[in-house]
Coordinates of C-alpha atoms and ligand atoms in Angstrom, one line a residue:
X1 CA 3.6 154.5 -203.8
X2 CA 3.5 154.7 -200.2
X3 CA 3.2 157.7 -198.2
X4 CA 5.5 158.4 -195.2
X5 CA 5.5 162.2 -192.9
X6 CA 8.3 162.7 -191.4
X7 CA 8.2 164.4 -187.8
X8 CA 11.6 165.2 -186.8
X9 CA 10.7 167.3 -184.1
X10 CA 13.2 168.9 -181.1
X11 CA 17.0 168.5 -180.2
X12 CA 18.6 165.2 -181.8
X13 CA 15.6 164.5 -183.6
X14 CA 16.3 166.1 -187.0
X15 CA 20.0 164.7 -186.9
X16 CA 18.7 161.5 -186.3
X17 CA 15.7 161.4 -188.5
X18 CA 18.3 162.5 -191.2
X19 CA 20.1 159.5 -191.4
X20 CA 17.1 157.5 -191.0
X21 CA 15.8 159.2 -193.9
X22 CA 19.0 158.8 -195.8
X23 CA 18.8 154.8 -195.3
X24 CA 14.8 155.0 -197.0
X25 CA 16.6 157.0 -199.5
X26 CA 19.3 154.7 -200.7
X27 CA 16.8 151.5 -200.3
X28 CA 14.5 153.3 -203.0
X29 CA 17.2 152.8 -205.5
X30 CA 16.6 149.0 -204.8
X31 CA 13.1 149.3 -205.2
X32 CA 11.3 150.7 -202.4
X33 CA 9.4 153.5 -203.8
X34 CA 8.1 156.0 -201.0
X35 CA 6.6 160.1 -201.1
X36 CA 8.4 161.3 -197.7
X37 CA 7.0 164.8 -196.7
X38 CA 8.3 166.9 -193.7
X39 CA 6.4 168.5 -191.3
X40 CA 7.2 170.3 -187.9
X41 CA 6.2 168.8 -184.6
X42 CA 6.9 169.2 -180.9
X43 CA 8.9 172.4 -179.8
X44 CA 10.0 173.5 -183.2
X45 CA 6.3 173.4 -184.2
X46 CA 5.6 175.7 -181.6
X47 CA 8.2 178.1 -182.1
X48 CA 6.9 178.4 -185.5
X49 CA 3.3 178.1 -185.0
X50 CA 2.5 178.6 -181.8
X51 CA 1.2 174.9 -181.7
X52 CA 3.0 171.7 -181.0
X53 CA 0.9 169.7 -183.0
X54 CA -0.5 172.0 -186.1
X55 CA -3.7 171.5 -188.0
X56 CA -1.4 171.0 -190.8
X57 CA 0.6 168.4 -189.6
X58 CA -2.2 166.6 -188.0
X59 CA -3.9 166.3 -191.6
X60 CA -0.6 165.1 -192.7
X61 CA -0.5 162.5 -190.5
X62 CA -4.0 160.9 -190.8
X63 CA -3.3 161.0 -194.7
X64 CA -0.2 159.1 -194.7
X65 CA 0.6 155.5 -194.7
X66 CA 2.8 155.6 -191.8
X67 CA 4.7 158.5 -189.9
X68 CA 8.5 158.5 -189.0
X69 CA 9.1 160.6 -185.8
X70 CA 12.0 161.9 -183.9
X71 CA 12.0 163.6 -181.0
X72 CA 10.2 166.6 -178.9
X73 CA 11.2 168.2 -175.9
X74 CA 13.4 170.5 -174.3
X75 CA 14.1 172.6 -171.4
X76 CA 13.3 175.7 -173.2
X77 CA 9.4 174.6 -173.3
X78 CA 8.9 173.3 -169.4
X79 CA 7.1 176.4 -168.4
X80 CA 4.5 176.2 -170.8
X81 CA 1.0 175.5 -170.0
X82 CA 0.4 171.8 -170.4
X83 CA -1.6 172.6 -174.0
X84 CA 1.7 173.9 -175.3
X85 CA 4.2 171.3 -174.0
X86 CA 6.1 169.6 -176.8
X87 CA 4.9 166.3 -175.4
X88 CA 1.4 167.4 -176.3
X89 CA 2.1 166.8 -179.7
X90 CA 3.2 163.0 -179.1
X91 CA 0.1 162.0 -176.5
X92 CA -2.6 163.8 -179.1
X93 CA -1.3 162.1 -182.3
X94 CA -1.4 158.6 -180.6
X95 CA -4.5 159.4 -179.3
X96 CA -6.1 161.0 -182.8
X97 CA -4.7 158.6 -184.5
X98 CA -5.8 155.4 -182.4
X99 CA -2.1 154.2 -181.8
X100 CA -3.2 152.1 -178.9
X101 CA -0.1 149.7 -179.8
X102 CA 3.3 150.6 -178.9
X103 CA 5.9 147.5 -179.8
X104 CA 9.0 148.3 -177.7
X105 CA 11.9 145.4 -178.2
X106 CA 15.0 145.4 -176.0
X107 CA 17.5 143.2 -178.1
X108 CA 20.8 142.8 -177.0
X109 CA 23.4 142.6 -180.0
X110 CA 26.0 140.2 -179.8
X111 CA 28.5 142.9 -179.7
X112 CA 27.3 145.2 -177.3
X113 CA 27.2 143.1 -174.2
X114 CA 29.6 144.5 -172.8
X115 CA 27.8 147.7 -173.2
X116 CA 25.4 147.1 -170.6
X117 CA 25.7 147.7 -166.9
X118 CA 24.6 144.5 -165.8
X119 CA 27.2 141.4 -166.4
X120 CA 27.3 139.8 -170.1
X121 CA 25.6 136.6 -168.8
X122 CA 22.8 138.2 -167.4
X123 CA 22.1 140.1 -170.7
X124 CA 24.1 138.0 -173.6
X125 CA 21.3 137.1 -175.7
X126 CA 18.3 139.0 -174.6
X127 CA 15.4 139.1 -176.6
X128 CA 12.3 140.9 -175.3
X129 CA 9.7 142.5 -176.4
X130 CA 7.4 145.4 -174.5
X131 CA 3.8 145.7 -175.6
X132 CA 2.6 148.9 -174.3
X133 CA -0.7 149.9 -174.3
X134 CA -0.1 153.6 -175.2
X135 CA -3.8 155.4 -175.3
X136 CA -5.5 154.9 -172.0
X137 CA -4.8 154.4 -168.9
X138 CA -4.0 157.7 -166.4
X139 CA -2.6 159.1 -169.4
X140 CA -5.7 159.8 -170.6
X141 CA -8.5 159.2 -167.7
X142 CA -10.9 161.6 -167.0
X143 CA -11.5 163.6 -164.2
X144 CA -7.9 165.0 -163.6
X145 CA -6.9 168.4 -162.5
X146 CA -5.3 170.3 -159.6
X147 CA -7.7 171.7 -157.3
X148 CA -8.3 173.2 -153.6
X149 CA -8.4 169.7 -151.6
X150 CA -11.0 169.7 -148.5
X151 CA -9.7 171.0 -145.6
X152 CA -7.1 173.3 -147.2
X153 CA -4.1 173.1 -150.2
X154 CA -4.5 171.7 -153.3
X155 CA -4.7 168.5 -154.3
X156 CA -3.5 167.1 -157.8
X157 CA -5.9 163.8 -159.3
X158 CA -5.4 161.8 -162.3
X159 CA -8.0 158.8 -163.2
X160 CA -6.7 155.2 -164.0
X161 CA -9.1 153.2 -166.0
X162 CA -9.3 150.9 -168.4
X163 CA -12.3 149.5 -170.0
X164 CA -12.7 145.8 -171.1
X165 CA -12.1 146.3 -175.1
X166 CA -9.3 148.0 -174.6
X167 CA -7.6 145.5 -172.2
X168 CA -9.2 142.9 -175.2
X169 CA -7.3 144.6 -178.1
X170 CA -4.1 145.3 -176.3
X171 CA -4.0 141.3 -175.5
X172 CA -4.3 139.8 -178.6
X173 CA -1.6 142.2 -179.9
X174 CA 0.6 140.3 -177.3
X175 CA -0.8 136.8 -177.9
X176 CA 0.0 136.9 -181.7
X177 CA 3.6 138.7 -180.8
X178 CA 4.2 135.7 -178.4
X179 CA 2.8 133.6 -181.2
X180 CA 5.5 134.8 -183.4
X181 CA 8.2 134.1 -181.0
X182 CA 8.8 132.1 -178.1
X183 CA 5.0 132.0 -177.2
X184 CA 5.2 133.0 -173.7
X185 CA 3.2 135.8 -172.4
X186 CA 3.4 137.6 -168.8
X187 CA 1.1 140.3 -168.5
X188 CA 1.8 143.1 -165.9
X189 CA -0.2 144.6 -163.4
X190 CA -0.8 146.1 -160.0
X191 CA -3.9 143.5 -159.0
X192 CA -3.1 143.1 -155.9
X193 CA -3.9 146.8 -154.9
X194 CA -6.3 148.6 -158.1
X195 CA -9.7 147.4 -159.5
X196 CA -8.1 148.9 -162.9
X197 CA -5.6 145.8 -162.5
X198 CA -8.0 143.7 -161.4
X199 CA -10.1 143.7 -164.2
X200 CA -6.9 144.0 -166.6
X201 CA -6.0 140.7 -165.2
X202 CA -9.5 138.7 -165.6
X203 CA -9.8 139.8 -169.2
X204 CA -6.4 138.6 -170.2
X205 CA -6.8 135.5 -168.7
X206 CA -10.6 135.4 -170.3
X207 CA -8.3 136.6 -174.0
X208 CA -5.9 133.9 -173.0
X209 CA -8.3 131.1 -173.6
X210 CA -8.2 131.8 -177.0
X211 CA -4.6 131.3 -177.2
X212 CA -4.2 127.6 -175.8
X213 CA -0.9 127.2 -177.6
X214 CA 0.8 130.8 -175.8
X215 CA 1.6 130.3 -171.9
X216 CA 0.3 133.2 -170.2
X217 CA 1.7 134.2 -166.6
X218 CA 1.1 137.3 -164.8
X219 CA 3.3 139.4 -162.6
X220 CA 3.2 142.7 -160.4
X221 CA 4.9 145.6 -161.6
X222 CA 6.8 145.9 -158.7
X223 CA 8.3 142.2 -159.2
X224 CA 8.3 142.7 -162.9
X225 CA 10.9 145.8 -162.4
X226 CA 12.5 143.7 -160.3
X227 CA 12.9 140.6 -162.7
X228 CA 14.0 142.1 -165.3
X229 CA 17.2 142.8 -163.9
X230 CA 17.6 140.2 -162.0
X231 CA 16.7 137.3 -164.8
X232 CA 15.8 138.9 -168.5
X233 CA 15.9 136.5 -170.4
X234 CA 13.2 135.0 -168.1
X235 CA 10.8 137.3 -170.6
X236 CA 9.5 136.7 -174.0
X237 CA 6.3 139.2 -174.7
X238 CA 5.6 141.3 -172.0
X239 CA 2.0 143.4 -172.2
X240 CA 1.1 146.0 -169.9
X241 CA -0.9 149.6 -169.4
X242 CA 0.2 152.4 -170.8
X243 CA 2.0 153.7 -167.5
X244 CA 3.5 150.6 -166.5
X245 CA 5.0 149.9 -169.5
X246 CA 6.6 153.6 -170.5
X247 CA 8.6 153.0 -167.1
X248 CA 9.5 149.3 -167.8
X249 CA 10.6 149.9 -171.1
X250 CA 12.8 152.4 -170.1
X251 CA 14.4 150.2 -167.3
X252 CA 14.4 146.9 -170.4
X253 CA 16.6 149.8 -172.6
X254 CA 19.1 150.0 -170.3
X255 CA 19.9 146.0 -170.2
X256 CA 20.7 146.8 -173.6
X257 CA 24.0 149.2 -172.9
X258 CA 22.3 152.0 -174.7
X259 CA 19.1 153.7 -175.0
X260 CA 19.8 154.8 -178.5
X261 CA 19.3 151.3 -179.5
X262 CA 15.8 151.1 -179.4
X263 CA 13.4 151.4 -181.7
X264 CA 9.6 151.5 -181.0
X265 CA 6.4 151.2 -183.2
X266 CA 2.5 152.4 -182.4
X267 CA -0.1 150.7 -184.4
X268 CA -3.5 150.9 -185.0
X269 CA -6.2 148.9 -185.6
X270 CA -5.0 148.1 -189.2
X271 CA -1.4 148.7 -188.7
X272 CA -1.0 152.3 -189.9
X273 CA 1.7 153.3 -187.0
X274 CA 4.4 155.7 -185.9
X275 CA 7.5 154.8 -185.5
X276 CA 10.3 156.4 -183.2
X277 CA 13.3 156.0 -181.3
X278 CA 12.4 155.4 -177.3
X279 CA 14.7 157.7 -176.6
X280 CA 13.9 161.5 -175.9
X281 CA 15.1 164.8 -177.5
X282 CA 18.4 164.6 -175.6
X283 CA 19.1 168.4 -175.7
X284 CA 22.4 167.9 -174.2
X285 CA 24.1 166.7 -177.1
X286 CA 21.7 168.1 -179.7
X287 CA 23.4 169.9 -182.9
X288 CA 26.8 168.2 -181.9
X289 CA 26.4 165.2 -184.7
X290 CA 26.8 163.1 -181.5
X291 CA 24.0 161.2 -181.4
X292 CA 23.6 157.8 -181.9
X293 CA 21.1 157.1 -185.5
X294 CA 20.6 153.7 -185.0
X295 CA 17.2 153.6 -182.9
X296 CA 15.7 156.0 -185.6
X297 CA 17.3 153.7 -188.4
X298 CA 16.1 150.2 -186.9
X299 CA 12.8 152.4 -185.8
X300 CA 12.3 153.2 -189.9
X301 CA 13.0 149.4 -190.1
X302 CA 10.2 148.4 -188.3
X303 CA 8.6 150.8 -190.2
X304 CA 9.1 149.4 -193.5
X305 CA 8.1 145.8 -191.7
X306 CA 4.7 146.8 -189.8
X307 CA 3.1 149.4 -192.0
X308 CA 4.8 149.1 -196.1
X309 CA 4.8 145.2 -196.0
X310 CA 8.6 145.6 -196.7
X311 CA 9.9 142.8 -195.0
X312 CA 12.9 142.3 -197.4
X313 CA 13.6 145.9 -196.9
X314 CA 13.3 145.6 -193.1
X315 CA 16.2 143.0 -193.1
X316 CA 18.5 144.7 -195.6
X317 CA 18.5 147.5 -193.0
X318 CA 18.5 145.3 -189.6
X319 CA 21.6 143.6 -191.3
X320 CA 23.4 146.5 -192.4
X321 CA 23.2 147.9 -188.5
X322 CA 24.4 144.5 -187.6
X323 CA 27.3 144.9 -189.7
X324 CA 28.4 148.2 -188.8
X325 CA 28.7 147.1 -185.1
X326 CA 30.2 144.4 -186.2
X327 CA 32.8 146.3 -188.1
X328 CA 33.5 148.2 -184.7
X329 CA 32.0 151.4 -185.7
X330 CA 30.3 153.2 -182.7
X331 CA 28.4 156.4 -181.2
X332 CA 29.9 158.2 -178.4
X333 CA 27.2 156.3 -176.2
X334 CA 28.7 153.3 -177.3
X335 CA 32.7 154.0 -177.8
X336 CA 34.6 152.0 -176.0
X337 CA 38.7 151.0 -176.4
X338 CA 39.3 149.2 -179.9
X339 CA 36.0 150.3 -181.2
X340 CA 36.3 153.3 -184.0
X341 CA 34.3 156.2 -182.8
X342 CA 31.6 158.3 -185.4
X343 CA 29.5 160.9 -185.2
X344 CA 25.6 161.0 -186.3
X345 CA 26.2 161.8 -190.0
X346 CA 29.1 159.3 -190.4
X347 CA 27.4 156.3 -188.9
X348 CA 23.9 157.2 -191.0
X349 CA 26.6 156.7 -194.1
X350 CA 28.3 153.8 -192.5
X351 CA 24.7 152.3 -192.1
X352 CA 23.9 152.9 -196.0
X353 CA 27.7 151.6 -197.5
X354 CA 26.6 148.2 -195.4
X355 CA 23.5 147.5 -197.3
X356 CA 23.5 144.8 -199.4
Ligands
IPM1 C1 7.6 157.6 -174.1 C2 7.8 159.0 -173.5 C3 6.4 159.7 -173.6 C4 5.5 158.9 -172.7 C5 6.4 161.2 -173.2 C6 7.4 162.0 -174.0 C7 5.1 161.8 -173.2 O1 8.3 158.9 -172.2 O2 7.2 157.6 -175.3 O3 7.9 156.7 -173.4 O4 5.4 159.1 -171.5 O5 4.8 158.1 -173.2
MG2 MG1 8.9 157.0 -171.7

């Protein structure tokens, strides 16, 4: 029996994670037998607690098999002292836990091209996948602080580094996803200005020798943000830095029509990971059963693919969201005229009648 936490954190996330839940629910009366234990995280934690990211639920999750997250965040919680920020509770478990993988595909469904802003030819049939590295990087760099700067002020600093195993590790993650798929690699930097990149981009292209049968190209970021609104489909795997990427993924959602599409996994080394929606805690429309599940639902997809070996299971549930688009059914993010309009609950239950 496997062992799953689930983190549902801040504003949509426990509405979301619900359903999600729900869907591992109903697929353990086929067969797939999981122990799911809740435990609070983000903002919620630290109204409790006092802690975004407890002792308790940080033993949780290095015990488990793989953890299912939500959300954190919220306006309430942007005063705090950095230690205390929901988000705290995100960067510290990736970077306790060694998640130095973050999968992020932007798929376009064959009934949501219309969804996008971009025209449907630009985005019909985009496939792409994001591999972020999601534990170094300025995230993480040390020295950073705010301090007085010579001559007067203050002067904020953050570090960007990466060192050569890192880049290594993050690049065959993206050589065996190309491998996978179309077997095209571009790998993003900023080379033409930071060492950090420079080196980024030799290592690669060292990796990259290893990989004879994946084509490896390499872009700027700059161009990169650029390209992938002018020409998607242009991309297959894309790998990048931890920075780069959380701002290109974001911009690779949107071809999609709707943020709360999008799933996302982080692996470690041996493919324990944490899974979440790449959208945030949306406190907006939080409590209002107005969210859109599916991000969360495909996210405990991926879940059952990467870390339970469920791949069956992974496809019952990337089917049944299929179907329920196809059947018309759609979020508020997603309504449109001729399409029947649900709220979170009803398309988590939508999402469950459809499996086969
Ligand atoms: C993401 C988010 C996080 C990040 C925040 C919430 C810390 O934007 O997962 O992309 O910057 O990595
Ligand atoms: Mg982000």
């Amino acid at each position: 029996m496997k062992k799953i936490a689930i983190l549902a954190g801040d504003g949509v996330g426990p509405e979301i994670t619900a359903q999600a839940v729900a869907v591992l629910e109903a697929l353990e009366h086929g067969g797939v037998k999981l122990a799911m234990q809740e435990a609070p995280v983000g903002g919620a934690a630290y109204d409790a607690a006092g802690d975004p990211l407890p002792e308790s639920t940080l033993k949780l999750a290095k015990e488990v098999d793989a953890i299912l997250f939500g959300s954190v965040g919220g306006p309430q919680y942007d005063a705090l002292p950095r230690p205390k920020r929901p988000e705290q509770a995100l960067l510290r478990l990736r970077k306790e836990l060694g998640l130095f993988a973050n999968l992020r595909p932007a798929t376009v469904h064959p009934q949501l091209v219309n969804a996008s802003t971009l025209r449907p030819e630009v985005v019909s049939g985009l496939d792409v996948l994001i591999v972020r590295e999601l534990t170094g990087d300025i995230y993480f760099g040390q020295p950073r602080g705010i301090r007085p700067a010579e001559g007067g002020g203050r002067e904020g600093f953050d570090t960007m580094r990466y060192t050569e195993h890192e880049i290594v590790r993050i690049a065959r993650v993206g050589f065996l996803a190309a491998r996978k798929r179309s077997r095209r690699l571009c790998s993003v930097d900023k080379a033409n200005v930071l060492e950090t990149s420079q080196l980024w981009r030799e290592v690669v292209t060292a990796v990259g020798k290893e990989y004879p049968d994946v084509a490896l190209t390499h872009m700027y970021v700059d161009n990169a943000a650029m390209q992938l609104l002018r020409d998607p489909k242009q991309f297959d795997v894309i790998v990048t830095g931890n920075m780069f990427g959380d701002i290109l993924s974001d911009e690779a959602s949107m071809l999609t029509g709707s943020i709360g599409m999008l799933p996302s996994a982080s692996l470690d080394e041996r493919s324990k990971g944490l899974y979440e929606p790449i959208h945030g805690s949306a406190p907006d429309i939080a409590g209002k059963n107005a969210a859109n599940p599916l991000a969360a639902i495909l996210s405990a997809a991926m879940m059952l693919r990467y870390s339970l070996g469920e791949d069956a299971a992974a496809v019952r549930v990337e089917r049944a969201v299929a179907k329920v688009l196809a059947q018309g059914l759609r979020t508020a993010d997603l309504h449109e005229p001729g399409t029947t309009r649900l709220g979170t609950r009803e398309m988590g239950e939508a999402v469950v009648a459809a499996l086969e």
